[in-house]
mmCIF file of C-alpha atoms and ligand atoms in Angstrom:
data_model
loop_
_atom_site.group_PDB
_atom_site.id
_atom_site.type_symbol
_atom_site.label_atom_id
_atom_site.label_comp_id
_atom_site.label_asym_id
_atom_site.label_seq_id
_atom_site.Cartn_x
_atom_site.Cartn_y
_atom_site.Cartn_z
ATOM 1 C CA MET A 200 66.048 -27.963 -24.777
ATOM 2 C CA LYS A 201 63.605 -30.143 -26.746
ATOM 3 C CA ASP A 202 63.630 -30.031 -30.566
ATOM 4 C CA ASP A 203 60.209 -28.351 -30.768
ATOM 5 C CA THR A 204 61.574 -25.483 -28.658
ATOM 6 C CA LYS A 205 64.877 -25.346 -30.545
ATOM 7 C CA ILE A 206 63.048 -25.129 -33.859
ATOM 8 C CA VAL A 207 61.394 -21.887 -32.728
ATOM 9 C CA HIS A 208 64.457 -20.243 -31.189
ATOM 10 C CA VAL A 209 67.620 -21.440 -32.950
ATOM 11 C CA GLY A 210 69.485 -18.904 -35.085
ATOM 12 C CA ARG A 211 67.226 -16.052 -34.007
ATOM 13 C CA ALA A 212 69.960 -14.072 -32.236
ATOM 14 C CA ASN A 213 70.670 -12.524 -35.637
ATOM 15 C CA ALA A 214 67.079 -11.312 -35.846
ATOM 16 C CA LYS A 215 67.686 -8.800 -33.055
ATOM 17 C CA ARG A 216 68.451 -6.313 -35.826
ATOM 18 C CA HIS A 217 65.592 -3.796 -35.817
ATOM 19 C CA ASN A 218 63.601 -6.210 -33.617
ATOM 20 C CA VAL A 219 62.073 -8.179 -36.464
ATOM 21 C CA VAL A 220 61.280 -11.814 -35.654
ATOM 22 C CA ASN A 221 62.857 -13.386 -38.737
ATOM 23 C CA THR A 222 66.376 -12.630 -39.947
ATOM 24 C CA PRO A 223 65.799 -10.452 -43.041
ATOM 25 C CA VAL A 224 67.018 -11.261 -46.531
ATOM 26 C CA TYR A 225 70.508 -9.819 -46.918
ATOM 27 C CA ARG A 226 71.091 -9.548 -50.647
ATOM 28 C CA ALA A 227 74.782 -9.002 -51.148
ATOM 29 C CA SER A 228 77.669 -9.616 -53.438
ATOM 30 C CA THR A 229 79.894 -6.650 -52.594
ATOM 31 C CA ILE A 230 80.566 -5.693 -48.986
ATOM 32 C CA VAL A 231 82.075 -2.245 -48.399
ATOM 33 C CA PHE A 232 84.293 -1.227 -45.475
ATOM 34 C CA GLU A 233 84.772 1.943 -43.436
ATOM 35 C CA ASP A 234 88.564 1.865 -43.584
ATOM 36 C CA THR A 235 91.533 -0.413 -44.256
ATOM 37 C CA GLN A 236 91.579 -1.751 -40.705
ATOM 38 C CA GLN A 237 87.981 -2.976 -40.994
ATOM 39 C CA MET A 238 88.805 -4.369 -44.425
ATOM 40 C CA ARG A 239 91.775 -6.300 -43.038
ATOM 41 C CA GLU A 240 89.776 -7.661 -40.098
ATOM 42 C CA ALA A 241 87.032 -8.901 -42.420
ATOM 43 C CA MET A 242 89.641 -10.525 -44.669
ATOM 44 C CA ASP A 243 91.308 -12.243 -41.694
ATOM 45 C CA GLY A 244 87.909 -13.548 -40.607
ATOM 46 C CA ALA A 245 86.953 -14.801 -44.033
ATOM 47 C CA VAL A 246 90.123 -16.712 -44.855
ATOM 48 C CA GLY A 247 90.985 -19.981 -43.127
ATOM 49 C CA ASP A 248 88.768 -20.771 -40.161
ATOM 50 C CA ARG A 249 85.205 -19.789 -40.681
ATOM 51 C CA LYS A 250 84.110 -16.647 -38.900
ATOM 52 C CA LYS A 251 80.719 -15.127 -39.496
ATOM 53 C CA VAL A 252 81.789 -11.736 -40.778
ATOM 54 C CA MET A 253 80.408 -10.153 -43.920
ATOM 55 C CA PHE A 254 83.210 -10.198 -46.472
ATOM 56 C CA TYR A 255 81.764 -11.216 -49.834
ATOM 57 C CA GLY A 256 78.321 -12.513 -50.835
ATOM 58 C CA ARG A 257 79.480 -16.052 -51.621
ATOM 59 C CA LYS A 258 80.722 -16.471 -48.027
ATOM 60 C CA GLY A 259 77.198 -16.053 -46.679
ATOM 61 C CA SER A 260 75.239 -13.506 -44.701
ATOM 62 C CA PRO A 261 73.127 -13.436 -41.536
ATOM 63 C CA THR A 262 70.276 -14.913 -43.637
ATOM 64 C CA SER A 263 72.200 -18.093 -44.505
ATOM 65 C CA TRP A 264 73.965 -18.260 -41.113
ATOM 66 C CA THR A 265 70.576 -18.333 -39.388
ATOM 67 C CA LEU A 266 69.606 -21.503 -41.239
ATOM 68 C CA GLU A 267 73.069 -23.004 -40.809
ATOM 69 C CA GLU A 268 72.942 -22.421 -37.049
ATOM 70 C CA ALA A 269 69.458 -23.908 -36.825
ATOM 71 C CA MET A 270 70.443 -27.039 -38.771
ATOM 72 C CA THR A 271 73.604 -27.428 -36.656
ATOM 73 C CA GLU A 272 71.597 -27.327 -33.415
ATOM 74 C CA LEU A 273 68.983 -29.765 -34.657
ATOM 75 C CA GLU A 274 71.496 -32.217 -36.145
ATOM 76 C CA GLU A 275 73.635 -31.854 -32.993
ATOM 77 C CA GLY A 276 76.708 -31.224 -35.102
ATOM 78 C CA PHE A 277 79.562 -28.714 -34.987
ATOM 79 C CA ASP A 278 78.685 -26.514 -37.962
ATOM 80 C CA THR A 279 76.732 -26.505 -41.233
ATOM 81 C CA VAL A 280 77.166 -25.211 -44.764
ATOM 82 C CA LEU A 281 74.409 -24.776 -47.333
ATOM 83 C CA ALA A 282 74.321 -25.783 -50.987
ATOM 84 C CA PRO A 283 71.951 -24.762 -53.787
ATOM 85 C CA SER A 284 70.178 -28.168 -53.842
ATOM 86 C CA GLY A 285 70.154 -31.460 -51.958
ATOM 87 C CA LEU A 286 72.142 -33.087 -54.758
ATOM 88 C CA GLY A 287 74.546 -30.126 -54.652
ATOM 89 C CA ALA A 288 75.062 -30.804 -50.936
ATOM 90 C CA ILE A 289 75.820 -34.488 -51.638
ATOM 91 C CA THR A 290 78.271 -33.781 -54.471
ATOM 92 C CA THR A 291 79.974 -30.989 -52.475
ATOM 93 C CA ALA A 292 80.522 -33.306 -49.512
ATOM 94 C CA LEU A 293 81.820 -36.152 -51.699
ATOM 95 C CA MET A 294 84.186 -33.815 -53.578
ATOM 96 C CA ALA A 295 85.460 -32.325 -50.320
ATOM 97 C CA PHE A 296 86.473 -35.678 -48.816
ATOM 98 C CA LEU A 297 87.537 -37.738 -51.855
ATOM 99 C CA ARG A 298 90.591 -37.557 -54.049
ATOM 100 C CA THR A 299 91.911 -39.489 -57.073
ATOM 101 C CA GLY A 300 92.710 -43.109 -56.161
ATOM 102 C CA ASP A 301 90.232 -43.204 -53.269
ATOM 103 C CA HIS A 302 87.547 -45.827 -52.810
ATOM 104 C CA LEU A 303 83.941 -44.993 -51.938
ATOM 105 C CA LEU A 304 81.427 -47.433 -50.435
ATOM 106 C CA MET A 305 77.953 -46.396 -51.591
ATOM 107 C CA VAL A 306 74.640 -47.912 -50.509
ATOM 108 C CA ASP A 307 72.853 -49.708 -53.367
ATOM 109 C CA SER A 308 69.480 -48.095 -52.524
ATOM 110 C CA VAL A 309 70.874 -44.583 -52.960
ATOM 111 C CA TYR A 310 68.957 -41.742 -54.666
ATOM 112 C CA GLU A 311 69.561 -42.315 -58.379
ATOM 113 C CA PRO A 312 71.261 -38.955 -59.210
ATOM 114 C CA THR A 313 73.813 -39.652 -56.434
ATOM 115 C CA ARG A 314 74.601 -42.963 -58.164
ATOM 116 C CA HIS A 315 74.901 -41.101 -61.478
ATOM 117 C CA PHE A 316 77.441 -38.700 -59.926
ATOM 118 C CA CYS A 317 79.534 -41.610 -58.598
ATOM 119 C CA ASN A 318 79.472 -43.449 -61.936
ATOM 120 C CA GLY A 319 80.064 -40.239 -63.878
ATOM 121 C CA MET A 320 82.055 -37.392 -62.364
ATOM 122 C CA LEU A 321 83.745 -39.380 -59.562
ATOM 123 C CA ALA A 322 84.751 -42.203 -61.948
ATOM 124 C CA LYS A 323 86.121 -39.571 -64.340
ATOM 125 C CA PHE A 324 88.376 -38.261 -61.566
ATOM 126 C CA GLY A 325 89.657 -41.776 -60.728
ATOM 127 C CA ILE A 326 87.529 -42.487 -57.653
ATOM 128 C CA LYS A 327 86.214 -46.055 -57.484
ATOM 129 C CA THR A 328 82.725 -46.747 -56.133
ATOM 130 C CA THR A 329 81.611 -50.110 -54.731
ATOM 131 C CA TYR A 330 77.884 -50.466 -54.066
ATOM 132 C CA TYR A 331 76.788 -52.434 -51.007
ATOM 133 C CA ASP A 332 73.536 -54.048 -49.844
ATOM 134 C CA PRO A 333 71.557 -51.619 -47.625
ATOM 135 C CA ASN A 334 71.068 -54.425 -45.069
ATOM 136 C CA ILE A 335 74.823 -55.050 -44.752
ATOM 137 C CA GLY A 336 75.277 -53.769 -41.154
ATOM 138 C CA GLU A 337 78.662 -54.768 -39.691
ATOM 139 C CA GLY A 338 79.274 -56.854 -42.867
ATOM 140 C CA ILE A 339 80.629 -53.599 -44.341
ATOM 141 C CA LEU A 340 83.956 -54.622 -42.731
ATOM 142 C CA LYS A 341 84.627 -57.078 -45.548
ATOM 143 C CA LEU A 342 84.329 -54.344 -48.194
ATOM 144 C CA ILE A 343 86.765 -51.865 -46.672
ATOM 145 C CA THR A 344 90.043 -51.646 -48.572
ATOM 146 C CA PRO A 345 93.222 -49.678 -47.739
ATOM 147 C CA THR A 346 92.001 -46.871 -50.026
ATOM 148 C CA THR A 347 88.441 -46.612 -48.647
ATOM 149 C CA ARG A 348 87.914 -43.001 -47.667
ATOM 150 C CA VAL A 349 84.123 -42.469 -47.541
ATOM 151 C CA VAL A 350 81.151 -44.693 -46.634
ATOM 152 C CA PHE A 351 77.825 -43.214 -47.751
ATOM 153 C CA VAL A 352 74.516 -44.213 -46.142
ATOM 154 C CA GLU A 353 70.964 -43.206 -47.007
ATOM 155 C CA SER A 354 68.475 -44.489 -44.480
ATOM 156 C CA PRO A 355 65.844 -45.316 -45.536
ATOM 157 C CA GLY A 356 66.265 -45.565 -49.336
ATOM 158 C CA SER A 357 63.755 -43.213 -50.959
ATOM 159 C CA HIS A 358 62.147 -45.889 -53.187
ATOM 160 C CA SER A 359 62.731 -49.153 -51.301
ATOM 161 C CA PHE A 360 62.767 -47.881 -47.690
ATOM 162 C CA GLU A 361 65.386 -50.151 -46.092
ATOM 163 C CA ILE A 362 66.574 -48.774 -42.746
ATOM 164 C CA GLN A 363 70.347 -49.074 -42.437
ATOM 165 C CA ASP A 364 72.046 -50.137 -39.214
ATOM 166 C CA ILE A 365 74.159 -46.962 -38.937
ATOM 167 C CA PRO A 366 75.574 -47.782 -35.433
ATOM 168 C CA ALA A 367 76.817 -51.200 -36.664
ATOM 169 C CA ILE A 368 78.294 -49.639 -39.816
ATOM 170 C CA ALA A 369 79.933 -46.840 -37.781
ATOM 171 C CA ASP A 370 81.478 -49.302 -35.291
ATOM 172 C CA ALA A 371 82.921 -51.355 -38.123
ATOM 173 C CA VAL A 372 84.178 -48.372 -40.120
ATOM 174 C CA HIS A 373 85.677 -46.506 -37.183
ATOM 175 C CA SER A 374 87.629 -49.614 -36.127
ATOM 176 C CA PHE A 375 89.889 -48.663 -39.075
ATOM 177 C CA SER A 376 90.905 -45.565 -37.123
ATOM 178 C CA ASP A 377 94.212 -44.999 -38.952
ATOM 179 C CA GLN A 378 92.340 -44.610 -42.262
ATOM 180 C CA ASN A 379 90.141 -41.761 -41.012
ATOM 181 C CA ILE A 380 87.153 -42.953 -43.059
ATOM 182 C CA VAL A 381 84.284 -40.461 -43.184
ATOM 183 C CA ILE A 382 80.661 -41.650 -42.930
ATOM 184 C CA ILE A 383 78.280 -39.389 -44.842
ATOM 185 C CA ALA A 384 74.517 -39.797 -44.307
ATOM 186 C CA ASP A 385 71.666 -38.547 -46.481
ATOM 187 C CA ASN A 386 69.119 -37.665 -43.767
ATOM 188 C CA THR A 387 66.412 -36.247 -46.019
ATOM 189 C CA TRP A 388 63.644 -38.756 -45.139
ATOM 190 C CA GLY A 389 64.032 -38.615 -41.354
ATOM 191 C CA THR A 390 65.024 -34.951 -41.064
ATOM 192 C CA PRO A 391 66.918 -33.967 -37.892
ATOM 193 C CA ILE A 392 63.576 -34.006 -36.047
ATOM 194 C CA PHE A 393 63.112 -37.769 -36.390
ATOM 195 C CA HIS A 394 66.679 -38.984 -36.999
ATOM 196 C CA LYS A 395 70.122 -37.801 -35.868
ATOM 197 C CA PRO A 396 72.809 -39.661 -37.825
ATOM 198 C CA LEU A 397 75.699 -37.862 -36.053
ATOM 199 C CA LYS A 398 74.535 -39.282 -32.724
ATOM 200 C CA LEU A 399 74.442 -42.770 -34.271
ATOM 201 C CA GLY A 400 78.069 -42.584 -35.443
ATOM 202 C CA ALA A 401 77.974 -40.816 -38.809
ATOM 203 C CA ASP A 402 80.374 -37.887 -39.353
ATOM 204 C CA ILE A 403 78.372 -35.810 -41.826
ATOM 205 C CA SER A 404 74.599 -35.421 -42.160
ATOM 206 C CA ILE A 405 73.041 -34.047 -45.339
ATOM 207 C CA ASN A 406 69.512 -32.782 -45.854
ATOM 208 C CA ALA A 407 67.785 -32.011 -49.122
ATOM 209 C CA CYS A 408 66.072 -29.026 -47.441
ATOM 210 C CA THR A 409 64.059 -28.856 -50.685
ATOM 211 C CA LYS A 410 61.784 -31.489 -49.112
ATOM 212 C CA TYR A 411 60.527 -31.190 -45.516
ATOM 213 C CA ILE A 412 62.614 -28.251 -44.271
ATOM 214 C CA VAL A 413 61.226 -25.926 -46.960
ATOM 215 C CA GLY A 414 57.932 -27.840 -46.840
ATOM 216 C CA HIS A 415 56.103 -25.861 -49.538
ATOM 217 C CA SER A 416 57.551 -27.270 -52.792
ATOM 218 C CA ASP A 417 58.926 -23.935 -53.952
ATOM 219 C CA VAL A 418 62.664 -23.832 -53.121
ATOM 220 C CA MET A 419 65.727 -25.973 -53.925
ATOM 221 C CA LEU A 420 68.294 -26.101 -51.086
ATOM 222 C CA GLY A 421 70.680 -28.487 -49.322
ATOM 223 C CA SER A 422 72.539 -28.518 -46.016
ATOM 224 C CA ILE A 423 75.661 -30.354 -44.849
ATOM 225 C CA THR A 424 76.288 -30.634 -41.099
ATOM 226 C CA ALA A 425 79.636 -31.946 -39.882
ATOM 227 C CA ALA A 426 81.200 -33.233 -36.682
ATOM 228 C CA LYS A 427 83.989 -30.948 -35.426
ATOM 229 C CA GLU A 428 86.993 -32.828 -36.801
ATOM 230 C CA HIS A 429 85.553 -32.912 -40.320
ATOM 231 C CA PHE A 430 84.225 -29.385 -40.635
ATOM 232 C CA PRO A 431 87.458 -27.662 -41.819
ATOM 233 C CA VAL A 432 87.834 -30.015 -44.825
ATOM 234 C CA LEU A 433 84.156 -29.633 -45.680
ATOM 235 C CA TYR A 434 84.244 -25.844 -45.390
ATOM 236 C CA ASP A 435 87.406 -25.506 -47.440
ATOM 237 C CA GLY A 436 86.028 -27.846 -50.137
ATOM 238 C CA ARG A 437 82.811 -25.867 -50.352
ATOM 239 C CA GLN A 438 84.747 -22.596 -50.690
ATOM 240 C CA GLN A 439 87.003 -24.049 -53.396
ATOM 241 C CA LEU A 440 83.987 -25.232 -55.367
ATOM 242 C CA GLY A 441 82.361 -21.798 -55.172
ATOM 243 C CA VAL A 442 79.139 -23.186 -53.734
ATOM 244 C CA ALA A 443 76.782 -20.421 -52.579
ATOM 245 C CA VAL A 444 73.033 -20.125 -52.012
ATOM 246 C CA SER A 445 70.475 -17.423 -52.686
ATOM 247 C CA PRO A 446 69.523 -15.453 -49.538
ATOM 248 C CA ASP A 447 65.858 -15.589 -50.608
ATOM 249 C CA ASP A 448 66.002 -19.387 -50.650
ATOM 250 C CA ALA A 449 67.756 -19.541 -47.271
ATOM 251 C CA TYR A 450 65.088 -17.217 -45.859
ATOM 252 C CA LEU A 451 62.221 -19.374 -47.145
ATOM 253 C CA ALA A 452 63.859 -22.562 -45.857
ATOM 254 C CA THR A 453 64.250 -21.034 -42.389
ATOM 255 C CA ARG A 454 60.618 -19.960 -42.453
ATOM 256 C CA GLY A 455 59.625 -23.527 -43.392
ATOM 257 C CA LEU A 456 61.809 -24.951 -40.638
ATOM 258 C CA ARG A 457 59.886 -23.105 -37.913
ATOM 259 C CA THR A 458 56.801 -25.276 -38.569
ATOM 260 C CA LEU A 459 58.639 -28.525 -39.343
ATOM 261 C CA GLY A 460 57.726 -30.209 -36.052
ATOM 262 C CA VAL A 461 53.967 -29.761 -36.347
ATOM 263 C CA ARG A 462 53.954 -30.581 -40.050
ATOM 264 C CA LEU A 463 55.896 -33.805 -39.522
ATOM 265 C CA ASN A 464 53.561 -34.994 -36.787
ATOM 266 C CA GLN A 465 50.617 -34.521 -39.144
ATOM 267 C CA HIS A 466 52.435 -36.159 -42.080
ATOM 268 C CA GLN A 467 53.172 -39.120 -39.821
ATOM 269 C CA GLU A 468 49.596 -39.479 -38.533
ATOM 270 C CA ASN A 469 48.097 -39.230 -42.029
ATOM 271 C CA THR A 470 50.652 -41.580 -43.552
ATOM 272 C CA MET A 471 50.077 -44.271 -40.920
ATOM 273 C CA LYS A 472 46.367 -44.234 -41.823
ATOM 274 C CA VAL A 473 46.953 -44.496 -45.569
ATOM 275 C CA ALA A 474 49.771 -47.089 -45.235
ATOM 276 C CA THR A 475 47.653 -49.245 -42.909
ATOM 277 C CA TRP A 476 44.720 -49.051 -45.343
ATOM 278 C CA PHE A 477 47.018 -50.168 -48.184
ATOM 279 C CA SER A 478 48.359 -53.063 -46.113
ATOM 280 C CA GLU A 479 44.809 -54.507 -45.957
ATOM 281 C CA ARG A 480 44.166 -54.293 -49.709
ATOM 282 C CA PRO A 481 44.176 -57.595 -51.643
ATOM 283 C CA GLU A 482 46.166 -56.070 -54.568
ATOM 284 C CA VAL A 483 49.146 -55.218 -52.352
ATOM 285 C CA GLU A 484 52.159 -57.500 -51.886
ATOM 286 C CA LYS A 485 54.030 -55.200 -49.534
ATOM 287 C CA VAL A 486 53.814 -51.714 -48.043
ATOM 288 C CA MET A 487 57.291 -50.262 -47.569
ATOM 289 C CA TYR A 488 56.936 -47.996 -44.547
ATOM 290 C CA PRO A 489 59.283 -48.715 -41.614
ATOM 291 C CA ALA A 490 56.784 -47.427 -39.020
ATOM 292 C CA LEU A 491 54.440 -50.353 -39.794
ATOM 293 C CA PRO A 492 55.077 -53.256 -37.376
ATOM 294 C CA SER A 493 54.991 -55.629 -40.390
ATOM 295 C CA ASP A 494 57.977 -53.861 -42.028
ATOM 296 C CA PRO A 495 61.155 -56.012 -41.916
ATOM 297 C CA ASN A 496 63.167 -53.024 -40.626
ATOM 298 C CA HIS A 497 60.603 -51.923 -38.039
ATOM 299 C CA ARG A 498 62.871 -52.886 -35.110
ATOM 300 C CA LEU A 499 65.799 -50.834 -36.439
ATOM 301 C CA TRP A 500 63.502 -47.901 -37.217
ATOM 302 C CA LYS A 501 62.101 -47.969 -33.679
ATOM 303 C CA ARG A 502 65.604 -48.058 -32.221
ATOM 304 C CA ASP A 503 67.102 -45.225 -34.320
ATOM 305 C CA PHE A 504 64.214 -42.923 -35.339
ATOM 306 C CA SER A 505 61.728 -41.011 -33.210
ATOM 307 C CA GLY A 506 59.136 -40.793 -35.984
ATOM 308 C CA ALA A 507 58.317 -41.517 -39.613
ATOM 309 C CA THR A 508 57.622 -38.983 -42.351
ATOM 310 C CA GLY A 509 55.203 -39.053 -45.275
ATOM 311 C CA LEU A 510 57.000 -40.976 -48.039
ATOM 312 C CA PHE A 511 56.415 -44.703 -48.599
ATOM 313 C CA GLY A 512 56.177 -47.300 -51.343
ATOM 314 C CA ILE A 513 53.830 -50.047 -52.511
ATOM 315 C CA VAL A 514 54.609 -53.202 -54.467
ATOM 316 C CA PHE A 515 51.677 -55.064 -55.991
ATOM 317 C CA LYS A 516 51.098 -58.826 -56.251
ATOM 318 C CA GLN A 517 50.383 -58.368 -59.934
ATOM 319 C CA THR A 518 50.998 -55.199 -61.909
ATOM 320 C CA SER A 519 51.498 -53.692 -65.335
ATOM 321 C CA ARG A 520 52.491 -50.329 -66.750
ATOM 322 C CA GLU A 521 48.946 -49.836 -68.071
ATOM 323 C CA ALA A 522 47.330 -50.646 -64.701
ATOM 324 C CA VAL A 523 49.617 -48.213 -62.820
ATOM 325 C CA SER A 524 49.039 -45.525 -65.476
ATOM 326 C CA ALA A 525 45.267 -45.993 -65.139
ATOM 327 C CA MET A 526 45.582 -45.669 -61.377
ATOM 328 C CA LEU A 527 47.674 -42.497 -61.574
ATOM 329 C CA ASN A 528 45.428 -40.941 -64.207
ATOM 330 C CA SER A 529 42.338 -41.335 -62.040
ATOM 331 C CA VAL A 530 43.511 -39.641 -58.806
ATOM 332 C CA SER A 531 42.230 -36.181 -57.918
ATOM 333 C CA CYS A 532 43.503 -35.438 -54.370
ATOM 334 C CA PHE A 533 47.017 -36.587 -55.308
ATOM 335 C CA SER A 534 49.170 -34.822 -57.887
ATOM 336 C CA LEU A 535 51.546 -36.726 -60.139
ATOM 337 C CA GLY A 536 55.068 -35.762 -59.166
ATOM 338 C CA TYR A 537 58.479 -37.236 -58.344
ATOM 339 C CA SER A 538 59.286 -35.049 -55.380
ATOM 340 C CA TRP A 539 58.089 -35.090 -51.746
ATOM 341 C CA GLY A 540 58.211 -33.164 -48.481
ATOM 342 C CA GLY A 541 55.646 -30.477 -49.347
ATOM 343 C CA TYR A 542 52.203 -29.987 -47.809
ATOM 344 C CA GLU A 543 50.530 -31.682 -50.794
ATOM 345 C CA SER A 544 50.101 -35.377 -51.556
ATOM 346 C CA LEU A 545 52.021 -36.799 -54.510
ATOM 347 C CA ILE A 546 52.057 -40.113 -56.334
ATOM 348 C CA CYS A 547 54.461 -41.554 -58.933
ATOM 349 C CA PRO A 548 55.364 -44.912 -60.478
ATOM 350 C CA SER A 549 58.347 -46.637 -58.878
ATOM 351 C CA VAL A 550 60.809 -48.917 -60.691
ATOM 352 C CA VAL A 551 63.828 -49.995 -58.689
ATOM 353 C CA SER A 552 65.415 -53.063 -60.307
ATOM 354 C CA HIS A 553 67.418 -51.122 -62.921
ATOM 355 C CA ILE A 554 69.211 -49.108 -60.224
ATOM 356 C CA ARG A 555 70.450 -52.127 -58.222
ATOM 357 C CA THR A 556 73.868 -53.651 -58.740
ATOM 358 C CA ALA A 557 74.742 -55.138 -55.329
ATOM 359 C CA SER A 558 71.360 -56.470 -54.256
ATOM 360 C CA THR A 559 68.365 -57.926 -56.109
ATOM 361 C CA TRP A 560 64.859 -56.499 -56.298
ATOM 362 C CA ARG A 561 62.480 -59.448 -56.468
ATOM 363 C CA TYR A 562 59.147 -57.651 -56.700
ATOM 364 C CA ALA A 563 56.756 -57.124 -59.618
ATOM 365 C CA GLU A 564 57.231 -53.731 -61.286
ATOM 366 C CA PRO A 565 56.108 -50.997 -61.554
ATOM 367 C CA GLY A 566 55.089 -50.251 -57.992
ATOM 368 C CA ILE A 567 54.084 -46.821 -56.783
ATOM 369 C CA ARG A 568 55.518 -44.258 -54.379
ATOM 370 C CA LEU A 569 53.312 -41.916 -52.389
ATOM 371 C CA HIS A 570 53.955 -38.801 -50.411
ATOM 372 C CA ILE A 571 51.149 -38.156 -47.944
ATOM 373 C CA GLY A 572 50.507 -34.475 -47.401
ATOM 374 C CA LEU A 573 48.410 -32.530 -44.952
ATOM 375 C CA GLU A 574 44.979 -33.224 -46.491
ATOM 376 C CA ASP A 575 42.380 -35.202 -44.527
ATOM 377 C CA PRO A 576 43.461 -38.850 -44.909
ATOM 378 C CA GLU A 577 39.841 -39.948 -45.398
ATOM 379 C CA ASP A 578 39.729 -37.954 -48.630
ATOM 380 C CA LEU A 579 43.047 -39.462 -49.716
ATOM 381 C CA ILE A 580 41.835 -43.007 -49.031
ATOM 382 C CA ALA A 581 38.564 -42.372 -50.903
ATOM 383 C CA ASP A 582 40.644 -41.117 -53.849
ATOM 384 C CA LEU A 583 42.862 -44.210 -53.738
ATOM 385 C CA GLU A 584 39.813 -46.538 -53.604
ATOM 386 C CA ILE A 585 38.670 -45.127 -56.947
ATOM 387 C CA ALA A 586 42.230 -45.261 -58.316
ATOM 388 C CA LEU A 587 42.580 -48.942 -57.389
ATOM 389 C CA LYS A 588 39.343 -49.713 -59.239
ATOM 390 C CA SER A 589 40.964 -48.270 -62.374
ATOM 391 C CA PHE A 590 44.149 -50.259 -61.617
ATOM 392 C CA ASN A 591 42.134 -53.500 -61.416
ATOM 393 C CA THR A 592 40.314 -52.959 -64.694
ATOM 394 C CA PHE A 593 43.648 -52.765 -66.566
ATOM 395 C CA LEU A 594 45.280 -55.856 -65.077
HETATM 396 C C1 PLP B 221 66.848 -38.932 -50.726
HETATM 397 C C2 PLP B 221 67.144 -37.723 -51.546
HETATM 398 N N1 PLP B 221 68.326 -37.117 -51.391
HETATM 399 C C3 PLP B 221 68.649 -36.030 -52.106
HETATM 400 C C4 PLP B 221 67.775 -35.504 -53.029
HETATM 401 C C5 PLP B 221 68.209 -34.333 -53.850
HETATM 402 O O1 PLP B 221 67.622 -33.158 -53.450
HETATM 403 P P1 PLP B 221 67.427 -31.938 -54.469
HETATM 404 O O2 PLP B 221 66.263 -32.325 -55.322
HETATM 405 O O3 PLP B 221 67.209 -30.782 -53.601
HETATM 406 O O4 PLP B 221 68.673 -31.842 -55.273
HETATM 407 C C6 PLP B 221 66.527 -36.092 -53.216
HETATM 408 C C7 PLP B 221 65.579 -35.531 -54.188
HETATM 409 O O5 PLP B 221 64.573 -36.124 -54.537
HETATM 410 C C8 PLP B 221 66.206 -37.248 -52.469
HETATM 411 O O6 PLP B 221 65.035 -37.886 -52.645
#
């Protein structure tokens, strides 16, 4: 079955109840039982291996299982658990697989709050993080130590857009088979429609569903999909941490998911137009969008992704804080915002050098980051023309 068909059908078996199309919102903390036998059966199902029986609200309901099943199918994994945000999904996965004394290899281009968690909470619990260059590929071999337990990839980085060679990293990491190192991927940019990290050799794939899965900028949610051998540790860790999601949020994310395929195609088409326009502007040093043939990682992107989404970055030949502020203050089709993945276009300043420790950022700062929404790209380009005039007057 193709992804566009899966997206419509996956997880809908639950919706047979009362013949409604979408699985309803099951609001529940307490579950009540007919008799002690039913109580015991539910308890047996809820403890240990995961079985989808209603036992207690935190363990989920048909509303959350619908989304989990859909994400599992699309990621081509074994099973999925949800978390209350994308960052919550990342921290839950890291906590599940790491223990005191372990070593974590973390990509240097990682989302900044993930870095903060490694340098904060993980360091506090005695877990050492080494950052590595996103272009490292099989060179990761040299950084693996006897205590390395997790390698974290985020491809592409959400401000600098390097595509990582996940197959080369996975080959290198899995050659240390006796160490059972787990590769965790943040798949938020590609989504399981355009990128399937588990098929490329990763063990865990995480989505900040907040972005494209929800698609309407009104829900925080994360998902963690695991390969079979890693699911029990992930599930147990999530239960120990008490991570649970609101059924309303799971419902809205599933509703967003049903239109993900068509939205992404439009994001991609619009973004190609705007990114290509930027690449011809004299002010621009570099457009960071892997789908452009001029992008240094275009070959890797073409090999490992089946499409590109709407987030990309610009570095200027010459820039200043005042010029970028003038640009941002003169847009009207774009809103100023740090997020992405919704139907609306967003723009924000981008400063990367202060969050690099293993690789250098040699471009003038600040740059900008854009998320291209579902508006007509001609209107967006006209808006950016005016904004660049303001940028130029402040240089
Ligand atoms: C690449 C990436 N991963 C994870 C997250 C975290 O997601 P959330 O905001 O849902 O916690 C973000 C948020 O911006 C992100 O950009």
